[in-house]
PDB file of C-alpha atoms and ligand atoms in Angstrom:
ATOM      1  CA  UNK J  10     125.428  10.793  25.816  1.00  0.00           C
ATOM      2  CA  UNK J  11     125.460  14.056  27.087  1.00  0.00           C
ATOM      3  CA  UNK J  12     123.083  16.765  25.611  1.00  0.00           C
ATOM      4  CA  UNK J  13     124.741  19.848  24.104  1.00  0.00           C
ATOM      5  CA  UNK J  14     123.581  23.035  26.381  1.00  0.00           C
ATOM      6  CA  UNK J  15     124.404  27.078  24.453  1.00  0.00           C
ATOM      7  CA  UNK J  16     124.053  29.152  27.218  1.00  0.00           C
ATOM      8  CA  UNK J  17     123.827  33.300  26.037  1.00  0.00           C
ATOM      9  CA  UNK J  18     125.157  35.842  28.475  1.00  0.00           C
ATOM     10  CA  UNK J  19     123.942  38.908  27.648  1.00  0.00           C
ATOM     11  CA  UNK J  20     125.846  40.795  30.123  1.00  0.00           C
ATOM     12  CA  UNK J  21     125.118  44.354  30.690  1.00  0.00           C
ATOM     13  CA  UNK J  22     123.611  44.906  27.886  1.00  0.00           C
ATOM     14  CA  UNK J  23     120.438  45.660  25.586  1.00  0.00           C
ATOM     15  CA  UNK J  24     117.478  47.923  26.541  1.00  0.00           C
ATOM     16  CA  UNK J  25     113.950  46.827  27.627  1.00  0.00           C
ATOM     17  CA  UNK J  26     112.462  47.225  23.877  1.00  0.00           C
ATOM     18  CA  UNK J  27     115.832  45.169  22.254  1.00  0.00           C
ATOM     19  CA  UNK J  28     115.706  42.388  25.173  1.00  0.00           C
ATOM     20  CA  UNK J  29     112.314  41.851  24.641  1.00  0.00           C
ATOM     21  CA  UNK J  30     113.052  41.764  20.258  1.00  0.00           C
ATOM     22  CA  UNK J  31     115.781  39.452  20.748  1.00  0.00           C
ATOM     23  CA  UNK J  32     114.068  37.187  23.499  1.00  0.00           C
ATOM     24  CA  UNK J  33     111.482  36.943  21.083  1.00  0.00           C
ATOM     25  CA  UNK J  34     113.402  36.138  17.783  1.00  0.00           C
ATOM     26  CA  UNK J  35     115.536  33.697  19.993  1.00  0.00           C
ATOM     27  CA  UNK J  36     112.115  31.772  21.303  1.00  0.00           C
ATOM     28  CA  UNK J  37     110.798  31.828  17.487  1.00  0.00           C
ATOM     29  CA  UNK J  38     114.327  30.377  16.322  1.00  0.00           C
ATOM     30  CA  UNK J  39     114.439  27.659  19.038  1.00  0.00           C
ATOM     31  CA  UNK J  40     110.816  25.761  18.211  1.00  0.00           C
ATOM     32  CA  UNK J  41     112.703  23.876  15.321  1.00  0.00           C
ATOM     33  CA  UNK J  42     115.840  23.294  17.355  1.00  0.00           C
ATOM     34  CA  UNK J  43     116.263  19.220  18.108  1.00  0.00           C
ATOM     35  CA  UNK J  44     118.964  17.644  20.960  1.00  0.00           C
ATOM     36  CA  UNK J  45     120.456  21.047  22.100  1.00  0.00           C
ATOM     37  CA  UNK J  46     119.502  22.670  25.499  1.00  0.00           C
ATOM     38  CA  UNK J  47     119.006  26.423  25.003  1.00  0.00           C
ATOM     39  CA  UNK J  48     119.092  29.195  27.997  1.00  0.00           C
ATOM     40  CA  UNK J  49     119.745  32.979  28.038  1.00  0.00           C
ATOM     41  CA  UNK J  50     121.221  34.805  31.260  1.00  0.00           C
ATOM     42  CA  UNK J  51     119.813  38.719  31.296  1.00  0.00           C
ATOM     43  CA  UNK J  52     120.173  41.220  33.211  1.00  0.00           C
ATOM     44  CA  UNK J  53     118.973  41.179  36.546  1.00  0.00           C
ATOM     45  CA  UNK J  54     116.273  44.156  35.659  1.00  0.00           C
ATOM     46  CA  UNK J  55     114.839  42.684  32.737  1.00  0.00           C
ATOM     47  CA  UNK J  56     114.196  38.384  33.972  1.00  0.00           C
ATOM     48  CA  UNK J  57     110.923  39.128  34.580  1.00  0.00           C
ATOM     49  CA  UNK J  58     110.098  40.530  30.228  1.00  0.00           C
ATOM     50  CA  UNK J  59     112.535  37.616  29.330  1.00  0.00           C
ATOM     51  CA  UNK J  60     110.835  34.797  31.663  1.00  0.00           C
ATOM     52  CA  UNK J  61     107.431  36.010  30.279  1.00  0.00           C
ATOM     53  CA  UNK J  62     108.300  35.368  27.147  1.00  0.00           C
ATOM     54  CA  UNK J  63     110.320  32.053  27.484  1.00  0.00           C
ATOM     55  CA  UNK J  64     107.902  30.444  29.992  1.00  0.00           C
ATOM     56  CA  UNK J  65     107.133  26.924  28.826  1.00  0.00           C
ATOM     57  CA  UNK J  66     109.267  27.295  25.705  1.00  0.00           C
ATOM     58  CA  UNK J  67     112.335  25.250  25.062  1.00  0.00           C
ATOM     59  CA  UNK J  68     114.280  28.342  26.056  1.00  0.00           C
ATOM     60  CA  UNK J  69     115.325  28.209  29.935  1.00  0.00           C
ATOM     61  CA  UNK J  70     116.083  31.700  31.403  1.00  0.00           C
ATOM     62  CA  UNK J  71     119.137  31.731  34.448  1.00  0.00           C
ATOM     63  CA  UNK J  72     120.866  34.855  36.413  1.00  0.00           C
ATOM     64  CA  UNK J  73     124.335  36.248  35.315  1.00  0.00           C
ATOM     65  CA  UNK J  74     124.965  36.027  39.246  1.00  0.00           C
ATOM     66  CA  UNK J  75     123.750  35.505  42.892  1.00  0.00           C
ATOM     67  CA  UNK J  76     124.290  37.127  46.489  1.00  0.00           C
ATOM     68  CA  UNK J  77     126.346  34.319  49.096  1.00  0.00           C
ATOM     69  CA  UNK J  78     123.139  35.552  51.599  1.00  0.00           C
ATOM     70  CA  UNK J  79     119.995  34.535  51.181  1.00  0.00           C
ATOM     71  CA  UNK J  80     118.264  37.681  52.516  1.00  0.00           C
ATOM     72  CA  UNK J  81     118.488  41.047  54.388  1.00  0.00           C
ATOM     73  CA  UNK J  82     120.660  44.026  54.760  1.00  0.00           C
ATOM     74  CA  UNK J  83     122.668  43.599  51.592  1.00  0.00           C
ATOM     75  CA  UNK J  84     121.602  46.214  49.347  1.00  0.00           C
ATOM     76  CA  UNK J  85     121.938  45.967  45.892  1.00  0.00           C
ATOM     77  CA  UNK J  86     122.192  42.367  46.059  1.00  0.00           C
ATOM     78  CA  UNK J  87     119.722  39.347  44.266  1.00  0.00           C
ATOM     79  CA  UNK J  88     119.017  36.293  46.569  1.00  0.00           C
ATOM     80  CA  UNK J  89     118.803  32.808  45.106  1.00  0.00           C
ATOM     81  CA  UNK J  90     115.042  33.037  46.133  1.00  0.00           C
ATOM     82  CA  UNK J  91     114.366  36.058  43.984  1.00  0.00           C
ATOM     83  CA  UNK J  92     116.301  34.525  41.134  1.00  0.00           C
ATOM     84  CA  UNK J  93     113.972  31.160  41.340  1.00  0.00           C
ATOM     85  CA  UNK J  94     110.982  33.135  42.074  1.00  0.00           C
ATOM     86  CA  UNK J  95     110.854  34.857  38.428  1.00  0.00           C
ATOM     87  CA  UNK J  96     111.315  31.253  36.841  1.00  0.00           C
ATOM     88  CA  UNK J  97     115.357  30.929  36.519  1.00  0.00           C
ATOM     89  CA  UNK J  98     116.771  27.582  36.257  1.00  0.00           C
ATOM     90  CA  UNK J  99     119.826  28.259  35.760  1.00  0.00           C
ATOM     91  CA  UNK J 100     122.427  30.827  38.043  1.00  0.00           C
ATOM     92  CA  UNK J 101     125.724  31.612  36.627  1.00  0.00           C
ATOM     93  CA  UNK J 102     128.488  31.816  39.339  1.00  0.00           C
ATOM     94  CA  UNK J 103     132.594  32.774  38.833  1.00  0.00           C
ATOM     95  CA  UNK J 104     132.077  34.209  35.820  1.00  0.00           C
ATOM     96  CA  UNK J 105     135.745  35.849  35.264  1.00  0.00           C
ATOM     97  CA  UNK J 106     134.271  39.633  34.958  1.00  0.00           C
ATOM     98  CA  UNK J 107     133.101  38.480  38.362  1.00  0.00           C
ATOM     99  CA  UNK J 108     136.598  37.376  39.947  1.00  0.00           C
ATOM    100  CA  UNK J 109     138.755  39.695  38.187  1.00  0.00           C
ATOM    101  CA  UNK J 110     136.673  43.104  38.196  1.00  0.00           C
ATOM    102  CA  UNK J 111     134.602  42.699  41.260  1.00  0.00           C
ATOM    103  CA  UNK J 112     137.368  40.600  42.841  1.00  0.00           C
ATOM    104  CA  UNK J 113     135.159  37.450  43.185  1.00  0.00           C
ATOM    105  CA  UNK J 114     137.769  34.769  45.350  1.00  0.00           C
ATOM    106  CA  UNK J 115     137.214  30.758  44.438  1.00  0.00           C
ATOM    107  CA  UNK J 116     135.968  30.584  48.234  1.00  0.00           C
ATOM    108  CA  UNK J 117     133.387  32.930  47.477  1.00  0.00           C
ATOM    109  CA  UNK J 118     132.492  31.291  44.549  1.00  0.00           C
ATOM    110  CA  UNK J 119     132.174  28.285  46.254  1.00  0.00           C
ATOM    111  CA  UNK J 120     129.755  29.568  48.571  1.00  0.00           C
ATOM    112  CA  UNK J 121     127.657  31.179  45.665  1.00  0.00           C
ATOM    113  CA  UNK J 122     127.332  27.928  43.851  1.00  0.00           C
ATOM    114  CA  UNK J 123     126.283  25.440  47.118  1.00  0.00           C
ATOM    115  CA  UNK J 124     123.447  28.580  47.746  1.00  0.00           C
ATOM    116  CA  UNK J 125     122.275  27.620  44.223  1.00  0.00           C
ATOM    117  CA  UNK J 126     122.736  24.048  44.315  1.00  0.00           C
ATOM    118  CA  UNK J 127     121.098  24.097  47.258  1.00  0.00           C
ATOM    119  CA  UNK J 128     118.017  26.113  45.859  1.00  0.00           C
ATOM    120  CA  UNK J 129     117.474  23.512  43.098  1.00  0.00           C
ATOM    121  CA  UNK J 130     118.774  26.178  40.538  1.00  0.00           C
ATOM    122  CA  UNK J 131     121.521  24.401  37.817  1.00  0.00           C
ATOM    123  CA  UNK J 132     124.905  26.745  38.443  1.00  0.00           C
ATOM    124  CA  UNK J 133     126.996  26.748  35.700  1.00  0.00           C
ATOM    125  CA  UNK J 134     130.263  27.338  37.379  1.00  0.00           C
ATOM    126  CA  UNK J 135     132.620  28.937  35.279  1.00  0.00           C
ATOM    127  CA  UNK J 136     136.393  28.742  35.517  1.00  0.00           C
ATOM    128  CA  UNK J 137     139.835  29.150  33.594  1.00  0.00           C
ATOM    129  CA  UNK J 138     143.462  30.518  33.162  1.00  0.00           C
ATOM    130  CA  UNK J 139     144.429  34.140  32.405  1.00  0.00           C
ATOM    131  CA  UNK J 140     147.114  34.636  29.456  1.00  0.00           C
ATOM    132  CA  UNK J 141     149.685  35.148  31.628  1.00  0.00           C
ATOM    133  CA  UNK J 142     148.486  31.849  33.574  1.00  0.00           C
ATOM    134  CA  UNK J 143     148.605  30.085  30.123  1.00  0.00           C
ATOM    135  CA  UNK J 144     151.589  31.291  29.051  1.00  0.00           C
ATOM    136  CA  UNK J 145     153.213  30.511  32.539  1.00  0.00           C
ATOM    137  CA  UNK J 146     151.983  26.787  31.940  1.00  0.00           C
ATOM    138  CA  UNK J 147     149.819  26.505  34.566  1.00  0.00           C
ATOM    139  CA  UNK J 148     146.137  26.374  33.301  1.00  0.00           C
ATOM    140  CA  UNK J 149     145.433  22.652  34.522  1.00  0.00           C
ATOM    141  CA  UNK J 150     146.782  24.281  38.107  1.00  0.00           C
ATOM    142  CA  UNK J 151     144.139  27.028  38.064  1.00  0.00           C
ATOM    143  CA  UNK J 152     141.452  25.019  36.701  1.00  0.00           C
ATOM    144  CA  UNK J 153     141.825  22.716  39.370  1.00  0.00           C
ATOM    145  CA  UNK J 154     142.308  24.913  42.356  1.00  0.00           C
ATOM    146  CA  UNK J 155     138.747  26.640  41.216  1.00  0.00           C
ATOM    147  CA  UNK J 156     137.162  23.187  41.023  1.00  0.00           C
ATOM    148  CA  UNK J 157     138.945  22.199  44.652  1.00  0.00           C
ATOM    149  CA  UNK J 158     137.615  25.176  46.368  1.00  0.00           C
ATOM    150  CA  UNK J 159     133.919  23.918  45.401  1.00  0.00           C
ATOM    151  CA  UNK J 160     134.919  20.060  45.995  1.00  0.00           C
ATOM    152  CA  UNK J 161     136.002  21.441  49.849  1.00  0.00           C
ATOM    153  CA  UNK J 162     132.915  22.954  50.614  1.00  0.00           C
ATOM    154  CA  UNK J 163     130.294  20.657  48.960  1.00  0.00           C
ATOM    155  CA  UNK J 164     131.993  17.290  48.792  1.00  0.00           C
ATOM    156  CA  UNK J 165     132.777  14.586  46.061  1.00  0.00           C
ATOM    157  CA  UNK J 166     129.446  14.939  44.788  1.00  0.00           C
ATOM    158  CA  UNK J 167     129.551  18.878  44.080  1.00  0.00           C
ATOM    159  CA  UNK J 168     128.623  18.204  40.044  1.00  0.00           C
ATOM    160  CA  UNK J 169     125.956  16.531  39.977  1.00  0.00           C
ATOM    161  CA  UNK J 170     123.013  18.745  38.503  1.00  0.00           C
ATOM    162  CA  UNK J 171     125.709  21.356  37.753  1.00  0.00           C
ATOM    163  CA  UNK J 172     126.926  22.871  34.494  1.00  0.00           C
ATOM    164  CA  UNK J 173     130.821  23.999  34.077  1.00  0.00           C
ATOM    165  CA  UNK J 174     132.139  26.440  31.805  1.00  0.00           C
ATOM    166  CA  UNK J 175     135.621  26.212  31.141  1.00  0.00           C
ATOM    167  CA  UNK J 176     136.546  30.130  29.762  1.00  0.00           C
ATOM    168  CA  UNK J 177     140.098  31.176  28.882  1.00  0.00           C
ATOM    169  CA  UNK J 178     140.124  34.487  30.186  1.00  0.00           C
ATOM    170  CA  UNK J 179     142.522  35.607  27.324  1.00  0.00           C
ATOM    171  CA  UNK J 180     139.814  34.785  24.997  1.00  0.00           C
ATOM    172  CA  UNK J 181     136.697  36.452  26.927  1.00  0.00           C
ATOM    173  CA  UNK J 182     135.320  39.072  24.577  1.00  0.00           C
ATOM    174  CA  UNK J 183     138.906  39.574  22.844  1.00  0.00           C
ATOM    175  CA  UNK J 184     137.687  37.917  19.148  1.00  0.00           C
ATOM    176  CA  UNK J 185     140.827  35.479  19.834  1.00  0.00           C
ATOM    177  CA  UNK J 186     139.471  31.556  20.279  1.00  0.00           C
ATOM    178  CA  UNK J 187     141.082  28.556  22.230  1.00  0.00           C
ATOM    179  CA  UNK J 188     141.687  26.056  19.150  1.00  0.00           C
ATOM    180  CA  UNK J 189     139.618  23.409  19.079  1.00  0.00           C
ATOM    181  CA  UNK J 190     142.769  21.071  20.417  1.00  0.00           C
ATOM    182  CA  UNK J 191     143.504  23.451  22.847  1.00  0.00           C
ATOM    183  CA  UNK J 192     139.908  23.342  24.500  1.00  0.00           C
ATOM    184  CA  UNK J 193     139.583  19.895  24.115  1.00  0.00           C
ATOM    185  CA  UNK J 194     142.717  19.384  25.876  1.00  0.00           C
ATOM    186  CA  UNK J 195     141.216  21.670  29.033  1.00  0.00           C
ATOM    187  CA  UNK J 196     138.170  19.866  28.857  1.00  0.00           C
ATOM    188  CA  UNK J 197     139.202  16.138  29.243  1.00  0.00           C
ATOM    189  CA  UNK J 198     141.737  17.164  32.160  1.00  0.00           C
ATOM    190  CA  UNK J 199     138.290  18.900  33.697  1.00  0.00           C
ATOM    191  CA  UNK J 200     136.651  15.689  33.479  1.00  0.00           C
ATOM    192  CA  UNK J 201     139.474  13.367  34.985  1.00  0.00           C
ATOM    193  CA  UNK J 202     139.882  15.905  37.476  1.00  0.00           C
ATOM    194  CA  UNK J 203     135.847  15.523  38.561  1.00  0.00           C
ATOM    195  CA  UNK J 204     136.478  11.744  37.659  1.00  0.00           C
ATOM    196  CA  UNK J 205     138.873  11.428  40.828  1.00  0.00           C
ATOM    197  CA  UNK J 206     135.874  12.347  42.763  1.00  0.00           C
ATOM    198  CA  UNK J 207     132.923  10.455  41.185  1.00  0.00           C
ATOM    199  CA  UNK J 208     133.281   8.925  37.917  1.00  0.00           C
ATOM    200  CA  UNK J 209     129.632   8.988  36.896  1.00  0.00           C
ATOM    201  CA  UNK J 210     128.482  12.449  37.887  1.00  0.00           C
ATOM    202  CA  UNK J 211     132.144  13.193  35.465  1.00  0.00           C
ATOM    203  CA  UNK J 212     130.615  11.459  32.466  1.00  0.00           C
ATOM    204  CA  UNK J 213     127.265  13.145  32.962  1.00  0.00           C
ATOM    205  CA  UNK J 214     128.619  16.530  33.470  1.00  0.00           C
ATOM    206  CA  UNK J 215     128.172  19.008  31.181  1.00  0.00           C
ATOM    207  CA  UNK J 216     131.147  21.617  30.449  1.00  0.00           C
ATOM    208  CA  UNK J 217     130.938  24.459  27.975  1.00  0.00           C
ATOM    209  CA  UNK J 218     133.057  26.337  26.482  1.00  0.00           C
ATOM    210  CA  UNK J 219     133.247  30.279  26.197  1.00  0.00           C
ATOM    211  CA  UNK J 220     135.607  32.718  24.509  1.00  0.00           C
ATOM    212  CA  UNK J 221     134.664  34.184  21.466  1.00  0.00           C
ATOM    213  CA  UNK J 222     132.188  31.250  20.208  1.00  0.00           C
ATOM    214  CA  UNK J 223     130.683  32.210  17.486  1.00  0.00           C
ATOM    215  CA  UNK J 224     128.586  30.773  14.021  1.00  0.00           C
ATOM    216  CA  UNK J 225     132.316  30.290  12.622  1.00  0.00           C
ATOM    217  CA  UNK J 226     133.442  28.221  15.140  1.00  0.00           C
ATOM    218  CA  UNK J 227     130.752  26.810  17.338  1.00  0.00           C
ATOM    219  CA  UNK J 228     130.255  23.521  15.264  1.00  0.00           C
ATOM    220  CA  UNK J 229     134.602  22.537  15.221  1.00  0.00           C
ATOM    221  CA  UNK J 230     134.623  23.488  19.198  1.00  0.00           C
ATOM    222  CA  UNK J 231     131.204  21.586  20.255  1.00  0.00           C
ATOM    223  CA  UNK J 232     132.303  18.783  17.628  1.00  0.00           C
ATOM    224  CA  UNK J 233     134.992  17.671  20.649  1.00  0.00           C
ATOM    225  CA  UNK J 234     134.726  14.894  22.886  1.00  0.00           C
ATOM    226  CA  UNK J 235     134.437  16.918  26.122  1.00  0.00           C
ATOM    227  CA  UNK J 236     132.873  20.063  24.896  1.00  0.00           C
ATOM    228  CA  UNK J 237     129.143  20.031  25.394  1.00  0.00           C
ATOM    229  CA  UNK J 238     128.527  23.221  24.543  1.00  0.00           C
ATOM    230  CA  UNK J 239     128.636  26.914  24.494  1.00  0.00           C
ATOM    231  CA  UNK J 240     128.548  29.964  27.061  1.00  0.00           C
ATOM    232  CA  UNK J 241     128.215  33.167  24.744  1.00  0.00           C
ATOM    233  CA  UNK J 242     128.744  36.171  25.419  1.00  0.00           C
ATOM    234  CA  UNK J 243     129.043  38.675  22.024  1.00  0.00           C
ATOM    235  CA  UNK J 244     127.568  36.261  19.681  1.00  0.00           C
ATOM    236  CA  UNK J 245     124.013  35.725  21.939  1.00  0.00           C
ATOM    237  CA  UNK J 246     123.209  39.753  21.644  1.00  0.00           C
ATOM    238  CA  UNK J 247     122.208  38.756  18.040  1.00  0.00           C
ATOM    239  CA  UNK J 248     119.628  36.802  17.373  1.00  0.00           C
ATOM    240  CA  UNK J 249     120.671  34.775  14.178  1.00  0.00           C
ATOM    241  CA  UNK J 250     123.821  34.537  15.836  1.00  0.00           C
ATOM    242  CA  UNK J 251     123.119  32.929  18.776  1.00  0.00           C
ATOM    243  CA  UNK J 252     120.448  30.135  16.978  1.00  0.00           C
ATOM    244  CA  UNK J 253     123.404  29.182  14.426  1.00  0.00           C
ATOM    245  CA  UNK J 254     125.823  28.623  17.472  1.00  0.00           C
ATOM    246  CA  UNK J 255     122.848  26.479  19.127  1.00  0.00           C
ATOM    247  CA  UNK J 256     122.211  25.110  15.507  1.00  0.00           C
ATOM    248  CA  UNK J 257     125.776  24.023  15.679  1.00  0.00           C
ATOM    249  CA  UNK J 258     125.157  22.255  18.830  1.00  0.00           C
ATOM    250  CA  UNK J 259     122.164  20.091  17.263  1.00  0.00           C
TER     251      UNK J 259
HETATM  252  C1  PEP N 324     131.493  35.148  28.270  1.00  0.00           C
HETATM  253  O1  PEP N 324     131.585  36.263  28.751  1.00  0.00           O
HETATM  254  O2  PEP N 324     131.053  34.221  28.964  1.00  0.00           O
HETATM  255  C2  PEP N 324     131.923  34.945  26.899  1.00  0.00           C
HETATM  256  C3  PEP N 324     132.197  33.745  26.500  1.00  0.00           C
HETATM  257  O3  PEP N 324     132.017  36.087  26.116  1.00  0.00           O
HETATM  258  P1  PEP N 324     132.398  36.139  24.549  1.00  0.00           P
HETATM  259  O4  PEP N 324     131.627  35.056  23.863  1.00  0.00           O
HETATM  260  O5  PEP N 324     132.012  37.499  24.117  1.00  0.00           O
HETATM  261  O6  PEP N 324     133.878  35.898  24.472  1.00  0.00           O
END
């Protein structure tokens, strides 16, 4: 059985007093949680309050992103090595914010998630169909050309120690939810799709789901075969928000 994992992403959001409330109420919240991973993703700037807090608490701390280099002239950038140096076990890479506003290709995704892998770090790799994609009937298509590109460059064994987020684009931060049948459906084809490849490293995978999870929905969604839990975005800024989506994934 695979362990449910509720991943926040906080975005760009939250100041250095109301990260370090929430990181705090989320660490308090999480002692009595049983048989559900919990991690938060912060911004860049404030790892280093969050990690100090979380240390050697059932709360695991990852990026929201990482540089394709892994040092020198690229300013503004994070390297993989900075990310693990401040105690982040996780990386988030492809987010869709990523590929659509900062026009993030699946090749360079690729390459962002073997620096992680490489590092040790757990990516979770997120992917998924626009509306228009959807509504063209093409969302299997997508999903599987953004898992091919990382298959090409890292081989059938590219999941193992990896989380996947399947995200609907159309229901990123729009209040509007993939039905439970709907995800479900996604999910399986995800994991025939990695099946192909290696069976086992398919049945071990986990693959969240984001877009608009919230305390209403979280236990229906993570209740599905293939859905192993949760990347939040909205939902993880508040605290009792976030620990009755990750209560939901008990
Ligand atoms: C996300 O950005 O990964 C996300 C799922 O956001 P939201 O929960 O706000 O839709």
């Amino acid at each position: 059985m695979r362990t449910p994992l509720v991943a926040g992403n906080w975005k760009m959001n939250g100041s250095r007093e109301s990260v370090k409330e929430l990181i705090n109420g989320v660490v308090e919240g999480a002692k009595s949680l049983n048989g559900v991973e919990v991690a938060v993703c912060p911004p860049f700037i404030y790892i280093a309050d969050v990690t100090a807090v979380a240390g050697g608490t059932n709360v695991s701390v990852g990026s929201q992103d990482v540089c394709t280099e892994l040092k020198g002239a690229f300013t503004g950038e994070t390297s993989i090595d900075m990310i693990k140096d401040f105690g982040c076990q996780y990386a988030i890479v492809g987010h869709s914010e990523r590929r659509t506003l900062y026009g993030e290709t699946d090749d360079v995704v690729a390459e962002k998630f073997a620096v992680v892998k490489n590092s040790g770090i757990i990516p979770i790799f997120c992917i998924g169909e626009t509306l228009e994609e959807r509504e063209g009937g093409i969302t299997e298509e997508v999903c599987a050309r953004q898992i091919d590109a990382v298959f090409s460059s890292q081989g059938d064994d590219a999941f193992a120690d990896s989380v996947i987020a399947y995200e609907p684009v159309w229901a990123i931060g729009t209040g509007k939810t993939a039905s439970p049948e709907q995800a479900q459906s996604v999910h399986a084809f995800i994991r025939q799709h990695i099946a192909k490849r290696n069976a086992v490293i398919a049945e071990k995978v986990q693959i969240l789901y984001g877009g608009s999870m919230n305390p209403a929905n979280a236990k229906e969604l993570i209740g599905q075969t293939d859905i192993d839990g949760g990347l939040i975005g909205g939902a993880s800024l508040k605290t009792e928000d976030f620990l009755a989506v990750c209560q939901a994934g008990q």
